[in-house]
Coordinates of C-alpha atoms in Angstrom, one line a residue:
Chain V
M75 CA 129.6 81.5 85.3
T76 CA 128.4 83.9 82.7
A77 CA 127.4 81.0 80.4
A78 CA 125.4 79.5 83.2
L79 CA 123.7 82.8 83.8
A80 CA 122.9 83.2 80.2
E81 CA 121.4 79.8 79.9
K82 CA 119.3 80.2 83.0
G83 CA 118.0 83.6 82.0
T84 CA 117.1 83.1 78.4
P85 CA 114.7 80.2 77.9
A86 CA 112.0 81.3 80.2
R87 CA 111.9 84.9 79.0
M88 CA 112.9 85.1 75.4
P89 CA 109.9 83.4 73.8
A90 CA 107.3 85.5 75.5
H91 CA 108.9 88.7 74.5
D92 CA 110.1 87.8 71.1
T93 CA 106.7 86.6 69.9
P94 CA 107.3 87.1 66.2
A95 CA 105.2 89.4 64.2
P96 CA 102.3 87.9 62.4
P97 CA 103.3 86.1 59.2
A98 CA 101.7 88.8 57.1
A99 CA 104.2 91.4 58.4
A100 CA 106.5 92.5 55.6
P101 CA 110.2 92.2 56.4
P102 CA 111.2 95.9 56.3
R103 CA 108.4 96.8 58.7
R104 CA 109.4 94.1 61.1
R105 CA 113.0 95.3 61.1
K106 CA 111.9 98.8 61.9
R107 CA 109.7 97.7 64.7
E108 CA 112.5 95.7 66.3
R109 CA 114.9 98.5 66.1
A110 CA 112.4 100.9 67.4
F111 CA 111.6 99.3 70.7
D112 CA 113.6 96.2 71.1
D113 CA 117.1 96.9 69.9
V114 CA 118.7 99.1 72.4
P115 CA 122.5 99.0 72.0
R116 CA 123.6 96.2 74.3
W117 CA 126.1 98.3 76.3
Q118 CA 123.3 100.7 77.2
I119 CA 121.7 97.8 79.0
Y120 CA 124.6 95.9 80.4
L121 CA 126.7 98.8 81.7
P122 CA 124.1 100.5 83.9
L123 CA 122.8 97.1 84.9
A124 CA 126.2 96.0 85.9
L125 CA 126.7 99.1 88.0
Y126 CA 123.4 98.6 89.7
L127 CA 124.2 94.9 90.3
L128 CA 127.4 96.0 92.0
F129 CA 125.4 98.3 94.3
T130 CA 122.9 95.4 95.0
L131 CA 125.3 92.6 95.5
V132 CA 128.3 94.1 97.3
P133 CA 126.3 94.5 100.6
F134 CA 125.1 90.9 100.4
Y135 CA 128.6 89.7 99.7
W136 CA 129.9 91.8 102.6
M137 CA 127.5 90.1 105.0
L138 CA 128.4 86.6 103.7
L139 CA 132.1 87.4 103.9
F140 CA 131.9 88.3 107.6
A141 CA 129.7 85.4 108.4
V142 CA 132.1 82.7 107.0
R143 CA 135.4 84.4 107.5
P144 CA 137.4 83.5 110.6
A145 CA 137.5 86.2 113.3
G146 CA 140.4 88.6 112.9
S147 CA 140.9 87.9 109.2
T148 CA 140.8 90.9 106.8
S149 CA 140.9 88.9 103.6
L150 CA 138.3 89.8 101.0
V151 CA 138.1 86.2 99.9
P152 CA 136.5 84.1 102.6
W153 CA 138.9 81.2 102.7
P154 CA 139.1 79.0 104.7
V155 CA 135.4 79.0 105.4
T156 CA 134.4 78.7 109.0
T157 CA 131.1 77.9 110.7
E158 CA 132.1 79.2 114.1
H159 CA 130.0 82.3 113.9
F160 CA 126.9 80.4 112.9
E161 CA 127.4 77.9 115.8
K162 CA 127.8 80.8 118.1
V163 CA 124.7 82.7 117.3
W164 CA 122.6 79.6 116.9
N165 CA 123.5 78.2 120.2
E166 CA 124.8 80.9 122.5
R167 CA 122.7 83.8 121.1
S168 CA 119.6 81.6 120.9
F169 CA 119.0 82.3 117.2
G170 CA 117.7 78.7 117.1
V171 CA 114.8 79.8 119.3
F172 CA 114.4 83.1 117.5
F173 CA 114.3 81.3 114.2
Q174 CA 111.5 79.0 115.4
N175 CA 109.5 81.9 116.8
S176 CA 109.9 83.9 113.5
M177 CA 108.8 80.8 111.5
L178 CA 105.7 80.4 113.7
V179 CA 104.8 84.1 113.4
G180 CA 105.5 84.1 109.7
V181 CA 103.5 81.0 108.8
A182 CA 100.6 81.9 111.1
T183 CA 100.4 85.4 109.6
L184 CA 100.6 83.9 106.1
V185 CA 97.7 81.5 106.7
A186 CA 95.6 84.1 108.6
T187 CA 96.1 86.8 106.1
T188 CA 95.4 84.6 103.1
V189 CA 92.3 83.1 104.4
V190 CA 90.7 86.3 105.8
A191 CA 91.7 88.3 102.7
L192 CA 90.4 85.6 100.4
A193 CA 87.0 85.8 101.9
G194 CA 87.0 89.6 101.9
G195 CA 88.5 89.8 98.4
Y196 CA 85.8 87.5 97.1
A197 CA 83.0 89.6 98.6
L198 CA 84.5 92.7 97.0
A199 CA 85.0 91.1 93.6
R200 CA 81.7 89.3 93.2
F201 CA 79.0 91.1 95.1
D202 CA 77.4 94.5 95.3
F203 CA 76.4 95.2 98.8
R204 CA 75.4 98.3 100.8
I205 CA 78.6 99.0 102.7
K206 CA 80.9 97.9 99.9
N207 CA 82.2 101.4 99.0
G208 CA 82.6 102.2 102.7
F209 CA 84.6 99.1 103.2
M210 CA 86.8 99.9 100.2
L211 CA 87.4 103.3 101.5
A212 CA 88.3 102.0 104.9
L213 CA 90.8 99.6 103.3
L214 CA 92.4 102.4 101.4
C215 CA 92.5 104.8 104.4
S216 CA 94.0 102.2 106.7
Q217 CA 97.0 102.2 104.3
F218 CA 97.8 105.7 105.7
I219 CA 97.7 104.6 109.3
P220 CA 101.1 103.7 110.4
G221 CA 101.7 100.7 112.7
A222 CA 104.4 102.5 114.6
L223 CA 102.0 105.3 115.6
M224 CA 99.5 102.8 117.0
L225 CA 102.0 101.0 119.3
V226 CA 100.6 102.6 122.4
P227 CA 96.9 101.7 122.0
L228 CA 97.8 98.3 120.6
F229 CA 100.0 97.6 123.5
E230 CA 97.1 98.5 125.8
I231 CA 94.7 96.2 123.9
F232 CA 97.0 93.3 124.1
R233 CA 97.7 93.9 127.8
N234 CA 94.0 93.9 128.4
L235 CA 93.7 90.7 126.4
Q236 CA 96.6 89.3 128.5
M237 CA 98.5 88.6 125.2
I238 CA 101.6 90.5 126.0
N239 CA 104.5 88.0 125.7
S240 CA 102.5 85.7 123.5
L241 CA 103.3 85.3 119.9
G242 CA 99.6 85.6 119.2
S243 CA 99.7 89.3 119.7
V244 CA 102.4 89.7 117.0
V245 CA 100.5 87.4 114.6
I246 CA 97.3 89.5 115.1
A247 CA 99.1 92.8 114.6
E248 CA 101.0 91.7 111.6
T249 CA 97.9 90.1 110.0
V250 CA 95.8 93.2 110.6
F251 CA 98.4 95.4 108.9
Q252 CA 98.7 93.0 106.0
L253 CA 95.0 92.7 105.4
P254 CA 94.1 95.9 103.5
L255 CA 96.6 95.5 100.7
S256 CA 96.0 91.7 100.5
I257 CA 92.3 92.1 100.2
I258 CA 92.7 94.7 97.4
L259 CA 95.2 92.5 95.6
I260 CA 93.1 89.3 95.9
S261 CA 89.9 91.0 94.8
G262 CA 91.9 92.2 91.8
F263 CA 92.9 88.6 91.0
I264 CA 89.3 87.3 91.4
K265 CA 88.0 90.0 89.1
N266 CA 90.3 88.6 86.5
V267 CA 88.6 85.2 86.7
P268 CA 85.6 85.4 84.4
V269 CA 82.3 85.0 86.3
S270 CA 81.0 82.8 83.6
L271 CA 83.4 80.0 84.7
E272 CA 81.8 80.0 88.1
E273 CA 78.3 80.2 86.7
A274 CA 79.0 77.2 84.5
A275 CA 79.9 75.3 87.6
W276 CA 76.7 76.4 89.4
V277 CA 74.7 75.2 86.5
D278 CA 76.5 71.9 86.8
G279 CA 75.2 71.6 90.3
C280 CA 78.1 72.9 92.3
S281 CA 77.4 75.0 95.4
R282 CA 78.9 78.4 95.4
F283 CA 81.7 77.2 97.7
R284 CA 82.4 74.1 95.7
A285 CA 82.5 76.1 92.5
F286 CA 84.9 78.5 94.1
R287 CA 87.1 75.8 95.3
A288 CA 87.1 73.8 92.1
V289 CA 87.1 76.5 89.5
V290 CA 88.4 79.8 90.9
L291 CA 90.9 78.7 93.5
P292 CA 93.2 76.9 91.1
L293 CA 93.3 79.9 88.9
L294 CA 94.2 82.1 91.9
R295 CA 97.2 80.1 92.8
P296 CA 99.9 82.5 91.5
G297 CA 98.1 85.5 93.1
L298 CA 97.7 83.7 96.4
I299 CA 101.3 82.7 96.5
A300 CA 102.3 86.3 95.9
V301 CA 100.0 87.6 98.6
G302 CA 101.0 84.9 101.0
S303 CA 104.7 85.3 100.6
F304 CA 104.2 89.1 101.0
A305 CA 102.6 88.4 104.3
F306 CA 105.3 86.0 105.3
V307 CA 108.2 88.2 104.3
H308 CA 106.7 91.2 106.0
S309 CA 106.1 89.6 109.3
W310 CA 109.5 87.8 109.1
N311 CA 111.2 91.1 108.7
H312 CA 109.0 93.3 110.8
F313 CA 110.6 94.3 114.1
L314 CA 108.6 96.8 116.1
F315 CA 105.6 94.7 117.1
A316 CA 107.8 91.9 118.3
L317 CA 110.1 94.3 120.1
M318 CA 107.2 96.0 121.9
F319 CA 104.8 93.1 122.6
L320 CA 107.3 90.4 123.5
S321 CA 109.5 91.1 126.5
E322 CA 110.7 87.6 127.3
Q323 CA 113.8 86.7 125.5
D324 CA 112.7 83.2 124.5
K325 CA 109.7 84.6 122.8
Q326 CA 111.6 87.0 120.6
T327 CA 111.9 86.9 116.8
I328 CA 115.0 87.2 114.6
P329 CA 114.9 90.9 113.9
V330 CA 114.8 91.6 117.6
G331 CA 117.7 89.2 118.1
L332 CA 119.7 91.0 115.4
N333 CA 119.0 94.3 117.0
T334 CA 120.4 93.1 120.3
L335 CA 123.5 92.1 118.4
I336 CA 123.7 95.5 116.8
G337 CA 123.3 97.2 120.1
A338 CA 125.8 95.0 122.0
D339 CA 128.6 97.0 123.6
S340 CA 131.4 95.1 121.9
V341 CA 129.9 94.4 118.6
D342 CA 130.8 90.9 117.4
L343 CA 130.7 91.4 113.7
G344 CA 131.1 87.7 112.8
A345 CA 128.1 86.9 114.9
L346 CA 126.1 89.8 113.6
A347 CA 126.8 88.7 110.0
A348 CA 126.0 85.1 110.7
G349 CA 122.7 86.2 112.4
G350 CA 122.0 88.3 109.3
V351 CA 122.5 85.4 107.0
I352 CA 120.2 83.2 109.1
A353 CA 117.6 86.0 108.9
A354 CA 118.1 86.4 105.2
V355 CA 117.9 82.7 104.1
P356 CA 114.2 82.1 104.4
V357 CA 113.1 85.4 102.7
V358 CA 115.6 84.9 99.9
I359 CA 114.3 81.4 99.3
V360 CA 110.7 82.7 99.3
F361 CA 111.7 85.5 97.1
A362 CA 113.5 83.3 94.5
F363 CA 110.5 81.1 94.4
I364 CA 107.9 83.9 93.9
Q365 CA 109.9 86.3 91.9
K366 CA 108.3 85.5 88.5
W367 CA 104.8 85.6 90.0
L368 CA 105.4 88.9 91.7
I369 CA 105.5 91.0 88.6
T370 CA 102.4 89.4 87.0
G371 CA 100.7 89.4 90.4
F372 CA 101.2 93.1 90.8
S373 CA 100.1 94.0 87.3
A374 CA 96.9 91.9 87.7
G375 CA 96.0 92.9 91.2
A376 CA 97.5 96.1 92.6
V377 CA 97.7 98.6 89.9
K378 CA 94.6 97.7 88.1
G379 CA 92.7 97.1 91.3
Chain L
M275 CA 69.8 63.3 78.4
A276 CA 70.9 63.3 82.0
Q277 CA 72.8 66.4 81.2
A278 CA 69.7 68.1 79.8
A279 CA 67.8 67.1 82.9
A280 CA 70.5 68.6 85.1
V281 CA 70.4 71.8 83.2
A282 CA 66.6 72.0 83.4
R283 CA 66.7 71.3 87.1
Q284 CA 69.6 73.5 88.0
P285 CA 68.7 77.0 87.1
R286 CA 66.2 77.2 90.0
A287 CA 68.7 75.9 92.5
G288 CA 71.2 78.3 91.0
R289 CA 68.9 81.2 91.3
R290 CA 68.1 80.3 94.9
R291 CA 71.8 80.5 95.7
T292 CA 72.5 83.6 93.8
G293 CA 69.3 85.3 94.9
A294 CA 68.7 84.6 98.6
E295 CA 72.1 83.6 99.9
P296 CA 74.2 86.5 98.6
R297 CA 72.2 89.0 100.7
R298 CA 74.0 88.0 103.8
L299 CA 77.0 86.2 102.3
P300 CA 79.1 89.2 101.4
Y301 CA 78.7 90.6 104.9
L302 CA 79.7 87.2 106.3
L303 CA 82.7 87.2 104.0
I304 CA 84.0 90.6 105.0
A305 CA 83.2 90.1 108.7
P306 CA 86.5 88.6 109.8
A307 CA 88.5 91.3 108.0
G308 CA 86.1 94.0 109.2
L309 CA 86.1 92.9 112.8
L310 CA 89.9 92.6 112.9
M311 CA 90.2 96.1 111.4
L312 CA 87.6 97.6 113.7
G313 CA 89.3 96.1 116.8
F314 CA 92.9 96.6 115.9
I315 CA 92.9 99.7 113.6
A316 CA 89.8 101.8 114.2
Y317 CA 89.6 101.4 117.9
P318 CA 93.4 102.2 118.4
V319 CA 93.1 105.2 116.1
L320 CA 90.2 106.6 118.2
S321 CA 92.0 105.9 121.4
V322 CA 95.0 107.8 120.1
F323 CA 92.8 110.8 119.5
Y324 CA 91.4 110.4 123.0
Y325 CA 94.8 110.0 124.7
S326 CA 96.1 113.1 122.9
L327 CA 93.8 115.2 125.1
Q328 CA 94.9 113.5 128.3
H329 CA 97.9 113.7 130.5
Y330 CA 98.8 110.1 130.5
N331 CA 102.3 109.3 131.8
V332 CA 102.8 105.9 133.3
T333 CA 105.7 107.2 135.4
K334 CA 103.6 110.1 136.8
P335 CA 100.2 108.6 137.6
W336 CA 99.4 111.4 140.0
K337 CA 99.4 114.0 137.2
N338 CA 97.1 112.1 134.8
G339 CA 93.8 113.5 133.6
Y340 CA 92.2 115.7 131.1
A341 CA 94.7 118.0 129.4
G342 CA 92.8 119.8 126.7
F343 CA 95.3 120.9 124.1
D344 CA 98.2 121.0 126.5
N345 CA 100.0 118.3 124.6
F346 CA 99.6 120.1 121.3
T347 CA 100.8 123.4 122.7
R348 CA 103.8 121.6 124.1
A349 CA 104.7 120.2 120.7
F350 CA 104.2 123.4 118.7
T351 CA 105.6 126.0 121.1
E352 CA 107.7 124.4 123.8
D353 CA 109.5 121.4 122.3
P354 CA 112.4 122.5 120.2
L355 CA 112.9 118.9 119.0
F356 CA 109.5 118.8 117.4
W357 CA 110.2 121.3 114.6
S358 CA 113.7 119.9 113.7
T359 CA 112.2 116.4 113.7
L360 CA 109.4 117.5 111.4
A361 CA 111.9 119.1 109.1
F362 CA 114.1 116.0 109.0
S363 CA 111.0 113.8 108.3
A364 CA 110.2 116.0 105.3
K365 CA 113.7 116.0 104.0
W366 CA 114.0 112.2 104.5
V367 CA 110.7 111.5 102.6
V368 CA 111.4 113.9 99.7
V369 CA 115.0 112.7 99.1
E370 CA 114.2 109.0 99.5
V371 CA 111.1 109.0 97.3
T372 CA 112.5 111.1 94.6
L373 CA 115.7 109.0 94.3
Q374 CA 113.8 105.8 94.6
L375 CA 111.4 106.7 91.9
A376 CA 114.0 107.9 89.5
L377 CA 116.3 104.9 90.0
G378 CA 113.3 102.5 90.1
L379 CA 112.0 103.8 86.7
V380 CA 115.4 103.5 85.1
L381 CA 115.9 100.0 86.5
A382 CA 112.4 98.9 85.4
L383 CA 113.0 100.1 81.9
L384 CA 116.4 98.3 81.8
V385 CA 115.1 94.9 82.9
N386 CA 112.1 95.3 80.7
Q387 CA 114.4 95.0 77.7
T388 CA 115.1 91.7 76.1
F389 CA 118.7 90.6 76.8
V390 CA 120.6 87.5 77.7
G391 CA 120.5 86.7 81.4
R392 CA 117.4 88.9 82.0
G393 CA 115.7 86.4 84.4
I394 CA 118.7 86.1 86.7
A395 CA 119.4 89.9 86.5
R396 CA 115.8 90.6 87.6
A397 CA 116.0 88.2 90.5
L398 CA 119.3 89.7 91.6
V399 CA 118.5 93.4 91.4
F400 CA 115.1 92.9 93.0
S401 CA 116.5 90.8 95.9
P402 CA 117.0 93.5 98.4
W403 CA 113.2 94.0 98.3
A404 CA 112.9 90.9 100.4
V405 CA 115.3 92.2 102.9
S406 CA 114.1 94.9 105.2
G407 CA 114.5 97.0 108.3
V408 CA 116.9 95.4 110.8
L409 CA 118.5 93.1 108.2
T410 CA 119.3 96.1 106.0
T411 CA 120.8 97.8 109.1
T412 CA 122.8 94.7 109.8
I413 CA 124.3 94.6 106.3
W414 CA 125.1 98.3 106.2
M415 CA 126.5 98.3 109.7
L416 CA 129.0 95.8 108.5
L417 CA 129.8 98.0 105.5
Y418 CA 130.0 101.2 107.5
N419 CA 132.0 99.8 110.3
P420 CA 134.9 102.2 110.9
S421 CA 137.6 99.6 111.5
T422 CA 136.6 96.6 109.3
G423 CA 134.1 98.2 106.9
L424 CA 134.4 99.3 103.3
S425 CA 136.2 102.5 104.3
R426 CA 139.2 100.4 105.5
Y427 CA 139.6 98.8 102.1
L428 CA 138.9 102.1 100.3
A429 CA 141.6 103.7 102.4
D430 CA 144.0 100.9 101.3
V431 CA 143.6 102.1 97.7
G432 CA 143.8 105.7 98.7
I433 CA 140.2 106.8 99.0
G434 CA 139.3 108.4 102.4
A435 CA 141.0 107.6 105.7
Y436 CA 141.1 104.8 108.2
G437 CA 138.7 104.8 111.1
T438 CA 136.1 107.0 109.6
S439 CA 132.6 106.3 110.9
V440 CA 130.0 107.7 108.6
L441 CA 127.3 107.0 111.1
S442 CA 128.6 109.1 113.9
D443 CA 129.4 112.1 111.9
T444 CA 126.4 114.5 111.7
G445 CA 127.6 115.6 108.2
T446 CA 127.6 112.2 106.6
V447 CA 125.0 110.2 108.6
F448 CA 122.1 111.5 106.4
W449 CA 123.5 110.2 103.1
A450 CA 124.7 107.0 104.7
A451 CA 121.2 106.3 105.9
V452 CA 119.7 107.4 102.5
L453 CA 122.0 105.0 100.7
A454 CA 121.0 102.1 102.9
E455 CA 117.3 102.8 102.4
L456 CA 117.8 103.3 98.7
W457 CA 119.3 99.9 98.5
R458 CA 116.2 98.1 99.5
G459 CA 113.7 100.8 98.4
V460 CA 114.5 101.0 94.7
P461 CA 113.4 97.4 93.9
F462 CA 109.9 98.2 95.2
F463 CA 109.4 100.9 92.7
A464 CA 111.1 98.9 90.0
I465 CA 108.8 95.9 90.5
L466 CA 105.6 98.0 90.5
I467 CA 106.7 100.0 87.4
L468 CA 107.9 96.9 85.6
A469 CA 104.5 95.2 86.3
D470 CA 102.8 98.2 84.6
L471 CA 105.3 98.4 81.8
Q472 CA 104.3 94.9 80.8
S473 CA 100.7 95.8 80.4
I474 CA 101.4 98.4 77.7
P475 CA 100.2 97.0 74.4
K476 CA 103.1 96.4 72.1
D477 CA 101.3 97.6 69.0
L478 CA 101.3 101.1 70.4
Y479 CA 105.0 101.2 69.9
E480 CA 104.7 99.5 66.6
A481 CA 102.3 102.2 65.4
A482 CA 104.5 104.9 66.8
S483 CA 107.6 103.7 65.1
V484 CA 105.8 103.3 61.8
D485 CA 104.9 107.0 62.3
G486 CA 108.6 107.7 62.8
A487 CA 108.6 108.5 66.5
N488 CA 112.0 107.9 68.0
R489 CA 112.6 106.1 71.3
M490 CA 112.5 109.3 73.3
R491 CA 109.2 110.4 71.9
Q492 CA 107.8 106.9 72.4
F493 CA 108.9 107.1 76.0
L494 CA 107.4 110.5 76.6
H495 CA 104.1 109.9 74.7
I496 CA 103.4 106.2 75.3
T497 CA 105.3 104.9 78.3
L498 CA 105.1 107.8 80.7
P499 CA 101.4 108.5 80.2
H500 CA 100.6 104.8 80.6
L501 CA 102.7 104.6 83.8
K502 CA 101.1 107.7 85.3
D503 CA 98.6 106.0 87.6
A504 CA 101.1 103.4 88.8
I505 CA 103.7 106.1 89.5
I506 CA 101.2 108.2 91.4
L507 CA 100.0 105.3 93.5
S508 CA 103.4 103.8 94.3
T509 CA 104.9 107.2 95.0
L510 CA 102.1 108.0 97.5
L511 CA 102.3 104.6 99.1
R512 CA 106.0 104.8 99.4
A513 CA 106.0 108.3 100.7
V514 CA 103.6 107.3 103.5
W515 CA 105.7 104.2 104.1
E516 CA 109.0 106.1 104.2
F517 CA 107.4 108.6 106.6
N518 CA 106.1 105.9 108.9
N519 CA 108.8 103.4 108.8
V520 CA 110.8 103.1 112.0
D521 CA 112.8 99.9 111.6
L522 CA 115.7 101.2 109.6
L523 CA 116.5 104.5 111.3
Y524 CA 115.7 103.1 114.8
T525 CA 118.3 100.4 114.4
L526 CA 120.8 102.1 112.1
T527 CA 121.3 105.5 113.7
G528 CA 118.9 105.3 116.6
G529 CA 117.9 108.8 115.6
G530 CA 121.3 110.1 116.3
P531 CA 124.0 111.4 116.3
A532 CA 122.6 114.3 118.4
G533 CA 119.1 113.6 117.2
V534 CA 119.8 114.7 113.6
T535 CA 118.2 111.6 112.1
T536 CA 115.1 111.5 114.2
T537 CA 111.8 111.3 112.3
L538 CA 108.5 112.1 113.8
P539 CA 107.5 108.4 114.2
L540 CA 110.8 107.7 115.9
M541 CA 110.2 110.6 118.2
I542 CA 106.8 109.1 119.0
A543 CA 108.2 105.7 119.7
N544 CA 110.8 107.3 122.0
T545 CA 108.3 109.4 123.9
G546 CA 105.6 106.8 124.2
I547 CA 107.3 103.5 124.6
E548 CA 110.6 104.5 126.2
G549 CA 109.5 107.8 127.9
H550 CA 106.1 106.3 128.9
D551 CA 104.6 109.7 128.1
F552 CA 101.6 108.2 126.3
G553 CA 99.6 111.4 126.2
Y554 CA 102.3 113.5 124.5
A555 CA 103.1 110.6 122.1
S556 CA 99.5 110.4 121.2
A557 CA 99.3 114.1 120.5
L558 CA 102.4 113.7 118.2
T559 CA 100.7 110.8 116.5
T560 CA 97.6 112.9 115.9
V561 CA 99.8 115.5 114.3
A562 CA 101.5 112.9 112.1
F563 CA 98.2 111.5 111.1
V564 CA 96.8 114.9 110.1
I565 CA 100.0 115.7 108.1
L566 CA 99.8 112.4 106.3
L567 CA 96.1 112.8 105.5
F568 CA 96.6 116.4 104.3
C569 CA 99.6 115.6 102.1
S570 CA 97.9 112.6 100.6
I571 CA 94.8 114.5 99.7
L572 CA 96.9 117.4 98.3
Y573 CA 99.0 115.0 96.3
L574 CA 96.0 113.2 94.8
R575 CA 94.4 116.5 94.0
L576 CA 97.5 118.0 92.4
S577 CA 98.1 114.9 90.3
K578 CA 94.5 114.8 89.3
F579 CA 94.4 111.1 90.1
G580 CA 91.3 109.4 88.9
G581 CA 90.1 112.5 87.1
D582 CA 91.0 111.4 83.6
R583 CA 91.2 107.6 83.9
R584 CA 90.7 105.6 80.8

């Protein structure tokens, strides 16, 4: 196991960090540099990290354990593995339906957020226009307005639009609350793409839109993936809008389904754990996929803004 | 030759595009975002302010109408829950954000080092970030369960006793909730700080170590100053988020036992959605809004954010 971990972890990361000193660097200086900021005693890294890993992974393990362990067992090793809990929540607790609804909401939010934020982000990154500062300010301010506190008026709006009990209401609400941060992030990414690249394409006869699509968009891919998965993960996990705007059971999403399991009078822990695993799988897959872009994405977009 | 012709022809076309079109183009581009935000953020905020001055209770339609500052007087002078809720909100935010920042900083510094297995270690320690709200609750409910949770196994090896429920004891529920929230909150800070750590030019450390600065001095004089802006921003965002977030406490403790873990947003959700008292809930929302605004401005002022940017 450890060998596998080691092999997986090293190749991608080591070269970037270990970029050797320029050939001119004299050996003693190089040794000193390495010791100064690269050579922490190994145990000072591994020991705290191991402790933190324990804190991170034990809860995950606990959920998995309950999900695949036969009811009534107290063993800490899940053997034999059973799928009874999964079958139960998927069929009887209609997690199959919830899963589908959550997927719909997640993907629709992802697409809407990315498209709208791309347009807005491009405007902020490439143009000067009169209300630009006002718009930026509005984006920042909206970060301080909590979704939970706006439930009442949002509920009224969707009632007037006759969108209560429609997944569309949740998609709109999730998208709106994802937008500000997404626009800020994307405009950061676009600023990192030199304008000269676009200008060169215009000179070659591209329209602004074609130049954007052919030159800028491919360079934005990592950033867009980060923003899009953000939107997906958030709307997948978010609970309150779905709870409040969707009252029919077959319209509900996974977090609401989980909550009904938590609130059940006689808590079926196996079912709860299995539901948790079903809820976790998509976000964990997305996360594993974007993890390496997330860090570069943040340093390019958010903090430097 | 064809190329030369194209270059000769294009600048005019190019100027037409960059000259005439962009006048309206940026407005067109921000229109979808702007309209969505006007309709679903600005308008709701204004209507919250409006409702806060109204008696607006769905279950008592005969009493609805203009209320003046009745709702606010009720919060500040009549409702004993209001002040305890406010105090808990403050305690929750301060404890959570401080611990998350401290642990997140340490974690980011750790996984910024070069070591065998770093990639996988990063993916693993950051993974709770993807999990949130109800899923966190689900996981920690299983751990905290009095008869089959961790306490049972700890009791087996002599720590604690059987059947203890940390979530129904007013003495332990706070730290139980804090721990669950830390579990998924620390990775957020760690990711943001790590992102900024990687943008520190390596030659700064090189120069410092040539000058004989030890690791501690390098941390204090290079790393920390460089991280300042990122720390300020992420702390502020996180504080607002921890204040506002309802998912975890709503599902983990439901604000209980005996209301000791009710935050202001939780109280708002309870009064507005479950109690149908939209007027009072809106007044509470207005109070929360003012508090957030005030604290944010104060924080940015105190930290002199933007004052001495590079």
